[in-house]
Short mmCIF file of C-alpha atoms in Angstrom, two decimals:
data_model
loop_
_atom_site.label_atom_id
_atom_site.label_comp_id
_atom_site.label_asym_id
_atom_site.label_seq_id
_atom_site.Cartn_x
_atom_site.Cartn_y
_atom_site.Cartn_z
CA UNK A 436 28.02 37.01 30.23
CA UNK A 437 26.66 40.11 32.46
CA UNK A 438 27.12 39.82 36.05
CA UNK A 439 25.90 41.83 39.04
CA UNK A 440 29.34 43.36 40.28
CA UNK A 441 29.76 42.08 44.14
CA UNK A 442 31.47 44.66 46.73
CA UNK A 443 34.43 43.31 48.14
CA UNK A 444 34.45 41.00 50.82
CA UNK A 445 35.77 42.23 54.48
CA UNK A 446 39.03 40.48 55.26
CA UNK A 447 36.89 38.53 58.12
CA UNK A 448 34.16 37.45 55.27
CA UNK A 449 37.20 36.05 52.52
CA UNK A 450 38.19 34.19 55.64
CA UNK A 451 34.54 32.68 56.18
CA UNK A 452 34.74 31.51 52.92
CA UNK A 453 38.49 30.04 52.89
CA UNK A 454 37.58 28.05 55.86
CA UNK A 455 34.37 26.59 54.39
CA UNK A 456 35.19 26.10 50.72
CA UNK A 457 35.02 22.26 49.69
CA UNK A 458 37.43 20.83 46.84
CA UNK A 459 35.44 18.61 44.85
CA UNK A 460 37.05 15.37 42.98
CA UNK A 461 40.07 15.84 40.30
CA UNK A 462 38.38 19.02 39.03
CA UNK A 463 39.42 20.56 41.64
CA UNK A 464 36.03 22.35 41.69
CA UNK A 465 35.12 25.25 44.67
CA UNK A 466 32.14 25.34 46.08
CA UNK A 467 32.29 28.46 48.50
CA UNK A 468 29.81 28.45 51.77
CA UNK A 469 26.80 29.57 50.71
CA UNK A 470 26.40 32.59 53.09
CA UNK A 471 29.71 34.33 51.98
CA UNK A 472 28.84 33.78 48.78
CA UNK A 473 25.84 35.99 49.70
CA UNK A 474 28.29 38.36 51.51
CA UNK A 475 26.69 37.53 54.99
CA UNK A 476 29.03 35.78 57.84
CA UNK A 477 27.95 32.31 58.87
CA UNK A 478 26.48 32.46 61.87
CA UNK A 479 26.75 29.82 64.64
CA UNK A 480 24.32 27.19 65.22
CA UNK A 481 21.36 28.06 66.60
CA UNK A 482 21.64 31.55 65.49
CA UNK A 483 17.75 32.85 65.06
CA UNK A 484 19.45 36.00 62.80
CA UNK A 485 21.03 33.24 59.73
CA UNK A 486 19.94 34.70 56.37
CA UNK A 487 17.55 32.30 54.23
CA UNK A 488 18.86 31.01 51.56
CA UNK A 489 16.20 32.36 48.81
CA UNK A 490 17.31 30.84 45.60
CA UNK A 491 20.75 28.79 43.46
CA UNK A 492 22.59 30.98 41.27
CA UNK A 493 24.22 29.55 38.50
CA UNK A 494 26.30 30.51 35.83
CA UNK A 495 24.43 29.96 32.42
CA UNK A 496 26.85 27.80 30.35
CA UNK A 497 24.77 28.47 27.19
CA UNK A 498 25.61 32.13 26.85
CA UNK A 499 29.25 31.44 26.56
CA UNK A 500 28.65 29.19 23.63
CA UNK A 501 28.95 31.22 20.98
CA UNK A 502 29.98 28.70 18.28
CA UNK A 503 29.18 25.26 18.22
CA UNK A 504 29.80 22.57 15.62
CA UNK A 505 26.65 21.33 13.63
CA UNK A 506 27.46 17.54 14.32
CA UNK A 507 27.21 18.84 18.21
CA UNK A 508 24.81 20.77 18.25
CA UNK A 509 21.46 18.57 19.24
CA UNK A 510 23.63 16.70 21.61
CA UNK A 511 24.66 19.98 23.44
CA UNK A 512 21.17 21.54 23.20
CA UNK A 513 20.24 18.55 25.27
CA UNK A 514 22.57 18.72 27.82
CA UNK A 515 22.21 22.52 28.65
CA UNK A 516 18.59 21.65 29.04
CA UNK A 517 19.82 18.97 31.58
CA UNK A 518 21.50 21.71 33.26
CA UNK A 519 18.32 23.65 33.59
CA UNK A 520 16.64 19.94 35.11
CA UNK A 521 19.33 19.87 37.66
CA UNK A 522 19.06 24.15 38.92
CA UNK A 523 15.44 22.93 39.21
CA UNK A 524 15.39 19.80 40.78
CA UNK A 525 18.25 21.59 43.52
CA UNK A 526 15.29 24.46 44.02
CA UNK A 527 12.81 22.37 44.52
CA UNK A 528 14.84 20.35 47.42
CA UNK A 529 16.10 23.79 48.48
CA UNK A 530 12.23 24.56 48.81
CA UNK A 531 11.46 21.63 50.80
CA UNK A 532 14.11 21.84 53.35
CA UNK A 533 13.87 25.29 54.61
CA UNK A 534 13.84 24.22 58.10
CA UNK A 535 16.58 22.29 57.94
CA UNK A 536 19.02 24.76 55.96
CA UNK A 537 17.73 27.09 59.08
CA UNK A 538 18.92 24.64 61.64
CA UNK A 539 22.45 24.40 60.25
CA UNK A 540 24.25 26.53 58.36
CA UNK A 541 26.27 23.46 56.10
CA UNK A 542 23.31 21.89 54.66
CA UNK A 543 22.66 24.00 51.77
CA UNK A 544 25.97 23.68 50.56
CA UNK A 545 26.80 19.95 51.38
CA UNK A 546 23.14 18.79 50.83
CA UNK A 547 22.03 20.87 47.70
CA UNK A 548 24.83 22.77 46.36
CA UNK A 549 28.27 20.31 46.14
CA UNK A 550 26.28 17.41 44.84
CA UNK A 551 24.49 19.75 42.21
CA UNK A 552 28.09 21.49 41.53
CA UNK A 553 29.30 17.82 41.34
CA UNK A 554 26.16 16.64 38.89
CA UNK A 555 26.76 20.07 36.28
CA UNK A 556 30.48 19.30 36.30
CA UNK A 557 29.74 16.05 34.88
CA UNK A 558 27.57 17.59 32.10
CA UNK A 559 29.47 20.68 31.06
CA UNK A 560 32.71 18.11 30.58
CA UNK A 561 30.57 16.08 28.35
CA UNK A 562 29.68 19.20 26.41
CA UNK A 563 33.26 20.28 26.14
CA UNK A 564 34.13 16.56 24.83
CA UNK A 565 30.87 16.85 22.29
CA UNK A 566 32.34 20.66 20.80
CA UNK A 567 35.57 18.98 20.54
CA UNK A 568 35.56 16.07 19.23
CA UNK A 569 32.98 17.56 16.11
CA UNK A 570 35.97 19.68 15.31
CA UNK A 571 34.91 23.22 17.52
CA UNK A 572 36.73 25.06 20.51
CA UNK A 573 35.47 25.16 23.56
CA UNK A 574 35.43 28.42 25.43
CA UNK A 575 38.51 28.50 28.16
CA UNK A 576 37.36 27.94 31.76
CA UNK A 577 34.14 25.80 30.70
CA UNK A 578 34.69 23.68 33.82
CA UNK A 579 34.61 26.70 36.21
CA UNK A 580 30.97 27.53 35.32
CA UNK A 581 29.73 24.23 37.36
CA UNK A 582 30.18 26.46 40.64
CA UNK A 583 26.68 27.47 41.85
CA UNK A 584 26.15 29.51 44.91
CA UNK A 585 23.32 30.46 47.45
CA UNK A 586 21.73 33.55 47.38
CA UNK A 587 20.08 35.23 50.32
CA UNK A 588 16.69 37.18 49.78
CA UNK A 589 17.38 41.25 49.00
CA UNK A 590 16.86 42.75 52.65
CA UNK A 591 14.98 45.66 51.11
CA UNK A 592 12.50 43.03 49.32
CA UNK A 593 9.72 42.31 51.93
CA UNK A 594 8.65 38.52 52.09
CA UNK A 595 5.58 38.70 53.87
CA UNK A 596 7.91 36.88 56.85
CA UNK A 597 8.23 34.02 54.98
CA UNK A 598 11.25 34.24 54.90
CA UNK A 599 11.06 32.07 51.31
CA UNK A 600 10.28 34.50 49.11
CA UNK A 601 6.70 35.32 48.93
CA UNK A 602 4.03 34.63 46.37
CA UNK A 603 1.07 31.76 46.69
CA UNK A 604 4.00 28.83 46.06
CA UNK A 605 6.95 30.50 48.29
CA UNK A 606 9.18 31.84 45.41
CA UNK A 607 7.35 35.04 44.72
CA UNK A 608 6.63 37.87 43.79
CA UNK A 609 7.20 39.71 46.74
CA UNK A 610 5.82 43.52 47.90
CA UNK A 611 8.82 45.23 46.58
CA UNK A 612 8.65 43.86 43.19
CA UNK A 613 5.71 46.46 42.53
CA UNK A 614 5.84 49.98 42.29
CA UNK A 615 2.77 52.84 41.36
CA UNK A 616 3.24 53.34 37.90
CA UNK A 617 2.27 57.07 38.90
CA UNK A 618 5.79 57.72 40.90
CA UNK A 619 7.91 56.72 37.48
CA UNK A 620 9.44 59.29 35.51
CA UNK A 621 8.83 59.39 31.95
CA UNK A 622 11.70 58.54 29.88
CA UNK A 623 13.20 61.98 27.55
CA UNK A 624 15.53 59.49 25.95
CA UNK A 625 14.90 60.61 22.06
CA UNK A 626 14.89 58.49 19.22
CA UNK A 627 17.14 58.20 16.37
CA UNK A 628 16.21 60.72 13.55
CA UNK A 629 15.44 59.33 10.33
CA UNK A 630 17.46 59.30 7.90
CA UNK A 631 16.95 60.33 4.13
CA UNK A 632 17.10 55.90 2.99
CA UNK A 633 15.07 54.92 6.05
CA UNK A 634 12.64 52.59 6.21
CA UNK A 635 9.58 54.35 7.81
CA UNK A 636 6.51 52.51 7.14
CA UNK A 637 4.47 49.46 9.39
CA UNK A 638 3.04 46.19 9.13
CA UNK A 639 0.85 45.07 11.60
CA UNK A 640 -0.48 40.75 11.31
CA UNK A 641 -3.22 40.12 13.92
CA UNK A 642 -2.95 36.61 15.70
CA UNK A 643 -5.45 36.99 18.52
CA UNK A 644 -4.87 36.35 22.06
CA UNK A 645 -4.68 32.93 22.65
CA UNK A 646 -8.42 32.38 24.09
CA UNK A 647 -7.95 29.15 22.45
CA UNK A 648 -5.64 28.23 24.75
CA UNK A 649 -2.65 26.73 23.24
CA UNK A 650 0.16 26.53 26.27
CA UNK A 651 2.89 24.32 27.31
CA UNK A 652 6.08 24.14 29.44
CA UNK A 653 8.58 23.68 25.54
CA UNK A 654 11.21 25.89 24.38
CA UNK A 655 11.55 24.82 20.65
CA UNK A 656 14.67 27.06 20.40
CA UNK A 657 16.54 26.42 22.97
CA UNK A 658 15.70 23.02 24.18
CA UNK A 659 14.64 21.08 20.88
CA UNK A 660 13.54 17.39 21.44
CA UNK A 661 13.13 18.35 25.31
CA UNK A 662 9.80 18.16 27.10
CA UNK A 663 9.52 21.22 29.63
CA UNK A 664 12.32 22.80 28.46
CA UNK A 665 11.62 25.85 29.93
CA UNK A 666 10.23 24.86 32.97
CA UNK A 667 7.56 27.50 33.10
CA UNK A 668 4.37 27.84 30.78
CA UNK A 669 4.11 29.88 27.43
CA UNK A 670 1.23 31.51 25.76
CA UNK A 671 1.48 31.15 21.99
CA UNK A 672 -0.55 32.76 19.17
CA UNK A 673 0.04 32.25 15.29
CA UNK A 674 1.35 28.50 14.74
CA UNK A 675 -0.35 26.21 16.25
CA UNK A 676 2.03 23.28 16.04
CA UNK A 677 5.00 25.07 18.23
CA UNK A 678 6.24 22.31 20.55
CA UNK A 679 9.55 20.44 21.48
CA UNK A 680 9.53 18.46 18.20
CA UNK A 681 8.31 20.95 16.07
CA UNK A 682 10.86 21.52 13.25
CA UNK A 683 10.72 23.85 10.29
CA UNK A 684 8.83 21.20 8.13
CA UNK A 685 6.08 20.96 10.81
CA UNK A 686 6.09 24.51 11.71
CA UNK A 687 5.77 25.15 7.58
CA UNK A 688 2.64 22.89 7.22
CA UNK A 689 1.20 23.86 10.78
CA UNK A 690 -1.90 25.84 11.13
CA UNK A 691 -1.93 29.55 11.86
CA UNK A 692 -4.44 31.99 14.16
CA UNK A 693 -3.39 34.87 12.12
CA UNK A 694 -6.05 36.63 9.75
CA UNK A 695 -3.35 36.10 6.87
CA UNK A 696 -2.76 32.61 6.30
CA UNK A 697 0.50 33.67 4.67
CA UNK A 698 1.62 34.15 8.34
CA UNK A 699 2.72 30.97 10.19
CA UNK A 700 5.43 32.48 12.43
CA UNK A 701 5.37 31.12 15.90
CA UNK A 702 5.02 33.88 18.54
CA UNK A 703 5.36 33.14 22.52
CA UNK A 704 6.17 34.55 25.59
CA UNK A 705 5.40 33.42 29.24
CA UNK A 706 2.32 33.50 30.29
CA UNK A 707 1.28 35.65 33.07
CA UNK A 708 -0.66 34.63 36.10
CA UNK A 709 -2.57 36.18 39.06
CA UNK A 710 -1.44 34.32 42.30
CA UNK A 711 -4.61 34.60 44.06
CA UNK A 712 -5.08 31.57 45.74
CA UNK A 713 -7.13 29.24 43.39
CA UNK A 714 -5.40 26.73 41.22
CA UNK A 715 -5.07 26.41 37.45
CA UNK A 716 -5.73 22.65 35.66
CA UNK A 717 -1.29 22.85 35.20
CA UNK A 718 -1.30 22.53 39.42
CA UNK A 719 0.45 19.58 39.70
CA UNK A 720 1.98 19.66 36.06
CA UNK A 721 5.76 20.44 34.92
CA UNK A 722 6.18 24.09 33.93
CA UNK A 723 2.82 24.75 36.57
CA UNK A 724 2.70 23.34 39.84
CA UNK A 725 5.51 21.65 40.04
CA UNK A 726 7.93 24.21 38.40
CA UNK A 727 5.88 26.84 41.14
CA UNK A 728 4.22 28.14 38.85
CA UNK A 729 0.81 29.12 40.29
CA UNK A 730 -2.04 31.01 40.17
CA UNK A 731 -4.96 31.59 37.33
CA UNK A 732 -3.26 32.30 34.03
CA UNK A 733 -4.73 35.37 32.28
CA UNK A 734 -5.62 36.30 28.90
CA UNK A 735 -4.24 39.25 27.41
CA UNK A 736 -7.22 41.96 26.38
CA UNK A 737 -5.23 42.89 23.07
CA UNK A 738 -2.01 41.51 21.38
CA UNK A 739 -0.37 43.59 18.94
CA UNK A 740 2.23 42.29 16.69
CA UNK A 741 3.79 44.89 14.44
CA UNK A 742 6.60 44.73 12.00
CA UNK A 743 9.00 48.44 11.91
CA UNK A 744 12.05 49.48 9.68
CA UNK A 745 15.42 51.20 10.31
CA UNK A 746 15.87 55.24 10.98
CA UNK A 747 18.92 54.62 8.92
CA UNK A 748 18.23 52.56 6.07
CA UNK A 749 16.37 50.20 4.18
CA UNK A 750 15.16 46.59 5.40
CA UNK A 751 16.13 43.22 3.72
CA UNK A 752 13.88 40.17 3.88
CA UNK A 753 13.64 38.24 7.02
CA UNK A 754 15.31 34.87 5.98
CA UNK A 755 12.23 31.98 6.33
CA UNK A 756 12.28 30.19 10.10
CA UNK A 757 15.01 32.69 11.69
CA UNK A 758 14.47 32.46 14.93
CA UNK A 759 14.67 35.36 17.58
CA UNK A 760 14.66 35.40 21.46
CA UNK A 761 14.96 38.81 22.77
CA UNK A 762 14.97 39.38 26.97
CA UNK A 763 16.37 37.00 29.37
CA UNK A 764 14.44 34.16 31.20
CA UNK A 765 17.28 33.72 33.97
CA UNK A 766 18.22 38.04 34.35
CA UNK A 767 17.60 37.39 38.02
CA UNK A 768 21.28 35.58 38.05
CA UNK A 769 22.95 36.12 35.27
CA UNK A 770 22.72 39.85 35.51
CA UNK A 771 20.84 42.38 33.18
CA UNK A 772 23.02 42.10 30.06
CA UNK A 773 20.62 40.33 28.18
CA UNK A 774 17.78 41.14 29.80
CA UNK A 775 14.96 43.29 27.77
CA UNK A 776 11.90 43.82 29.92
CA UNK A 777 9.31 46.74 29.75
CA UNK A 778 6.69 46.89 31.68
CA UNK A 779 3.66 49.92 31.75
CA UNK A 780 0.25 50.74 32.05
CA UNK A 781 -2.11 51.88 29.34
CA UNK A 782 -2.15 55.76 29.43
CA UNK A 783 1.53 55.71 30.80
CA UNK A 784 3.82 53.98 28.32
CA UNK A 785 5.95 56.86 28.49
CA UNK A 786 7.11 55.45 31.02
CA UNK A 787 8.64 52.23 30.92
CA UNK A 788 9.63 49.36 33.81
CA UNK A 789 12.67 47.01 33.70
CA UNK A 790 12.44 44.85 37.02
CA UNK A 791 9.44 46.13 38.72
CA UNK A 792 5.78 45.11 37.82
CA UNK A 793 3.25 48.23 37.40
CA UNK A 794 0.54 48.92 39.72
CA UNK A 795 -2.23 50.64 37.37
CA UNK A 796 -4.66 53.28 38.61
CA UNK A 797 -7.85 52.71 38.14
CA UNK A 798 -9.09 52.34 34.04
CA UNK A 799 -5.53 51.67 33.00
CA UNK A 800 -4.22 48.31 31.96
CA UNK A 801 -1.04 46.55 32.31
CA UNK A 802 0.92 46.42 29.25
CA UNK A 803 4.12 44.12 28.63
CA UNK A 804 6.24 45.36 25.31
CA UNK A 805 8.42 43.36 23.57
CA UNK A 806 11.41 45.00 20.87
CA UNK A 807 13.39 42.39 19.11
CA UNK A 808 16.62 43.07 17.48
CA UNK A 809 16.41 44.02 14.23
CA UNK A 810 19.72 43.67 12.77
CA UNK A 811 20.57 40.09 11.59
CA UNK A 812 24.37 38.77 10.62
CA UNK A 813 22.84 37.56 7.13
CA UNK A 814 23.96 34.06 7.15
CA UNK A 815 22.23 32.35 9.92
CA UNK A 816 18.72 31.79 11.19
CA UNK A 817 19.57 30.84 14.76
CA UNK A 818 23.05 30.70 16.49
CA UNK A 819 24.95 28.71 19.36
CA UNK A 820 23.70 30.83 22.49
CA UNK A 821 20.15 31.65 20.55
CA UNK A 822 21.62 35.30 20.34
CA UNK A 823 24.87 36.55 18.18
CA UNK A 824 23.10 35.90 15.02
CA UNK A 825 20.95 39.06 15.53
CA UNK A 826 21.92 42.09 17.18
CA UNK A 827 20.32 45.56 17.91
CA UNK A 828 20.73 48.68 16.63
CA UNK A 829 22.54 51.28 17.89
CA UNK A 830 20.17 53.33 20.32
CA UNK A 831 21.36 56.75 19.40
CA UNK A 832 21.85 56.65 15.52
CA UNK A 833 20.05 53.36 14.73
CA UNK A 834 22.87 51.75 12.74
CA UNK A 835 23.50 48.05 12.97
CA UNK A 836 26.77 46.66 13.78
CA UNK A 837 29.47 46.26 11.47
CA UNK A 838 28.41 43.21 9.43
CA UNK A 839 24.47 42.91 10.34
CA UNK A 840 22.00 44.10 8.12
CA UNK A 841 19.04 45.82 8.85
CA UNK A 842 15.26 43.20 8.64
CA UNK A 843 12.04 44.23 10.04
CA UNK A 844 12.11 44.73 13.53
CA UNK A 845 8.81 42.77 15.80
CA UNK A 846 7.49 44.88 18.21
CA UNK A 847 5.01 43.28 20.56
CA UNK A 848 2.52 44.53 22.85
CA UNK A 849 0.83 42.71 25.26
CA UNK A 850 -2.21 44.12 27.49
CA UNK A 851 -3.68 42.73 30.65
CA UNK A 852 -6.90 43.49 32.43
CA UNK A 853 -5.72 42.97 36.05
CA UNK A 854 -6.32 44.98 39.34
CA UNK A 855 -3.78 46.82 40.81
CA UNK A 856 -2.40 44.32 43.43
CA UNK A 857 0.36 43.07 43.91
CA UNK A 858 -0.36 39.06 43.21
CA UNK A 859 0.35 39.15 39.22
CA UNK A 860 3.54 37.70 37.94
CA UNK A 861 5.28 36.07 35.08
CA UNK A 862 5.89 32.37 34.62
CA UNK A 863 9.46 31.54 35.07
CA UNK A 864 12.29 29.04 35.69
CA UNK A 865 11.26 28.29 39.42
CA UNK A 866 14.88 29.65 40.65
CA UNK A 867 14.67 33.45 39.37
CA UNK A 868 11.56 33.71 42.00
CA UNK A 869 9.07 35.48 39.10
CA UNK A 870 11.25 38.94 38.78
CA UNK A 871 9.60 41.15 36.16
CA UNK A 872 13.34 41.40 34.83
CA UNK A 873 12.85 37.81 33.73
CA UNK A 874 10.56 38.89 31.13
CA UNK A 875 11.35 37.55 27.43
CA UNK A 876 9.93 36.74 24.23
CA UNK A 877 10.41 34.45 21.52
CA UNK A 878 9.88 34.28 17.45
CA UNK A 879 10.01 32.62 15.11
CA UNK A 880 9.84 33.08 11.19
CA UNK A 881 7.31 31.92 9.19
CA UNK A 882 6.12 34.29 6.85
CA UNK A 883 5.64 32.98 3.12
CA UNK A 884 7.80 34.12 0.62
CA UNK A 885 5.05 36.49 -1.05
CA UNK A 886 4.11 38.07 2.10
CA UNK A 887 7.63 38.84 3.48
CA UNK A 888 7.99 40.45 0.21
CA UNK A 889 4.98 42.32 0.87
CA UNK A 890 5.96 43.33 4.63
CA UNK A 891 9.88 44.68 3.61
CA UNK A 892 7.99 46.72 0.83
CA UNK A 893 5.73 48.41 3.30
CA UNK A 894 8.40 49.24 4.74
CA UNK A 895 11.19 50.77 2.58
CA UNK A 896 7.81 52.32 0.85
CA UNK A 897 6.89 53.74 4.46
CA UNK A 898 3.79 52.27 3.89
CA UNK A 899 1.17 51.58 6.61
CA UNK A 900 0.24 47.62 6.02
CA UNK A 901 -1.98 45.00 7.83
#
């Protein structure tokens, strides 16, 4: 898992944090002092200059399961999405006691952070003792990923004085997420040539924008059977039975918004909201209000959702109800190795954001893009962690990795008619404070057999198909 590498304590700071760590029960788990785990000294009571606490950082026990047993695998699905229940649940108190965690320095880590370090310790052994006992390995270490820390606001960030984080429910955006998309640099960075067997042509399926308005707060892939798995709000366009419960029978006989009916895939992505003030109907609903996620959602102006080969070579057949998440919904903590944002303006797109949301000049257009991988292990249609089953190809040559095999590669692009302020934001689990780097999309197969056909034929053909 990609972390954010931390500068080395001063001899003074490693001492701040000997003095104030807390053993924990038999585990013998460590949960450091919250301000030298944001590389800040504690200050003394009564000290007007403490740093705020901002958000929890946690270590995301799902990427480091890279293989889990079958006969595990709905119980341990559940119980990561427990994990996400308790980070939020922590926030929220976190939230609500601002002025206390002010007044004295312990009570984010004795009031919020031990007992939820004490609650996920509880979980991940029950996950180790579910991988086990179906046969599987657990990874080494699994019990020293219950450790969550305290993480002051980034000094260079301005809050509005808040001191919490910004944005219309305290967890932001905040001023410096934004930047003129006029003061980027275009990117040079060239693109693989194609080669002699590539796969050149397009497909493009049109879904619409969701104006029928089919949201909720699930995460079919990576919290099945879960309501508000995700804790924030998705739009979705094509299937129109995508839920919690939704499996590949449902999802096969489910209704679709895309022009060809041969086209049931599910695809979703947060929605995105402008935080002016006035409430949406989700105010006081899970993945809305209550996950702080506020504001008017928007419609997107345009969706495009188009299908591309391989510089190097030709693509095989997506296999039916593969599922795809590309981008990572908690980047703000777990570091940018996942992570898969790009954010623009119409007009600019040569230029392309990773954590920073676009300010637009005027007649331009926000624009989120989306590339999946395109490389896929051929054997699976979904893996452990949501992620090793698919890969991407190699930026400069465009070869997959030893073992993958090259399938049509979903490229989506999302546009926004939005004014240039800065009060637009993504939904997102309410501890990663709305960071554009949080950005992520999800798919899922469900092309019929016919048109899939169709699609890898366009192609390998370098055909130009809708």
């Amino acid at each position: 898992m990609a972390r954010t590498r931390k500068r080395r304590p001063s001899t003074a700071r490693r001492a701040v944090a000997a003095s104030t760590a807390l053993i924990l029960g038999a585990g013998a788990l460590v949960v450091a002092n919250v301000y030298a785990a944001a590389q800040e000294p504690a200050p003394a009571d009564g000290d007007a200059t403490r740093p705020v606490v901002a958000t929890i950082d946690c270590p995301d026990v799902g990427n480091e399961l890279t293989e889990v047993p079958d006969a595990a695998r709905a119980g341990v699905d559940g119980d990561l999405a427990t994990l996400d229940g308790q980070i939020t649940e922590s926030y929220r108190r976190l939230a609500a006691s601002r002025d206390a965690a002010a007044r004295d320095p312990r009570f984010v880590r004795d009031d919020i952070l031990t007992p939820l370090g004490n609650d996920r310790a509880v979980v991940i052994e029950r996950i180790r003792l579910q991988i086990s006992r179906s046969g599987g390995r657990p990874p080494a270490g699994l019990d020293s990923l219950a450790t969550c820390t305290g993480r002051s606001p980034d000094a260079r960030r301005p809050d509005n004085g808040s001191g919490s984080g910004g944005g219309q429910a305290g967890n932001g955006p905040v001023a410096g997420d934004y930047v003129d998309i006029r003061s980027v640099r275009a990117d040079t960075t060239r693109l693989p040539r194609f080669q002699r067997n590539a796969s050149r042509g397009t497909f493009t399926t049109r879904c619409g924008t969701n104006r029928n308005g089919l949201f909720n707060s699930d995460n079919v892939i990576v919290a099945p059977g879960v309501r508000n798995g995700a804790h924030h709000v998705h739009d979705y366009v094509g299937n129109q039975g995508n839920d919690a419960f939704a499996d590949d029978r449902t999802l096969a006989r489910s209704a679709t918004t895309c022009r060809n009916r041969g086209d049931r895939s599910s695809y979703y992505w947060p929605v995105l909201r402008v935080q002016n003030g006035q409430d949406e109907a989700d105010a006081g609903a899970d993945g809305g209000g209550r996950d702080r996620n506020v504001g008017k959602i928007q419609t997107p102006s345009s969706v495009t959702l188009e299908f591309v080969g391989n510089p190097r070579s030709p693509v095989v057949a997506m296999p039916r109800f593969l599922r795809i998440i590309t981008g990572d919904a908690k980047a703000l903590t777990n570091g940018t190795g996942n992570a898969n944002a790009s954010w623009s303006c119409t007009g600019f797109e040569d230029r392309q954001l990773k954590d920073k949301y676009p300010l637009c000049p005027s007649g331009s257009r926000v624009v989120r893009t989306f590339r999946f991988q395109g490389c896929w292990d051929g054997r699976n249609t979904d893996s452990a962690n949501h992620r090793t089953h698919v890969a991407f190809a190699d930026p400069r040559t465009g070869a997959c990795p030893s073992g993958f095999r090259a399938v049509p590669q979903l490229v989506q692009r999302i546009v926004y008619d939005v004014a240039p302020r800065r009060n637009f934001a993504v939904d997102s689990f309410p501890e990663q404070l709305h960071k554009p780097v949080t950005d992520h999309g999800d798919f899922i197969n469900v092309f019929d057999r016919q048109l899939m056909q169709r699609l890898t034929q366009c192609l390998n053909r370098g055909q130009r198909c809708s």
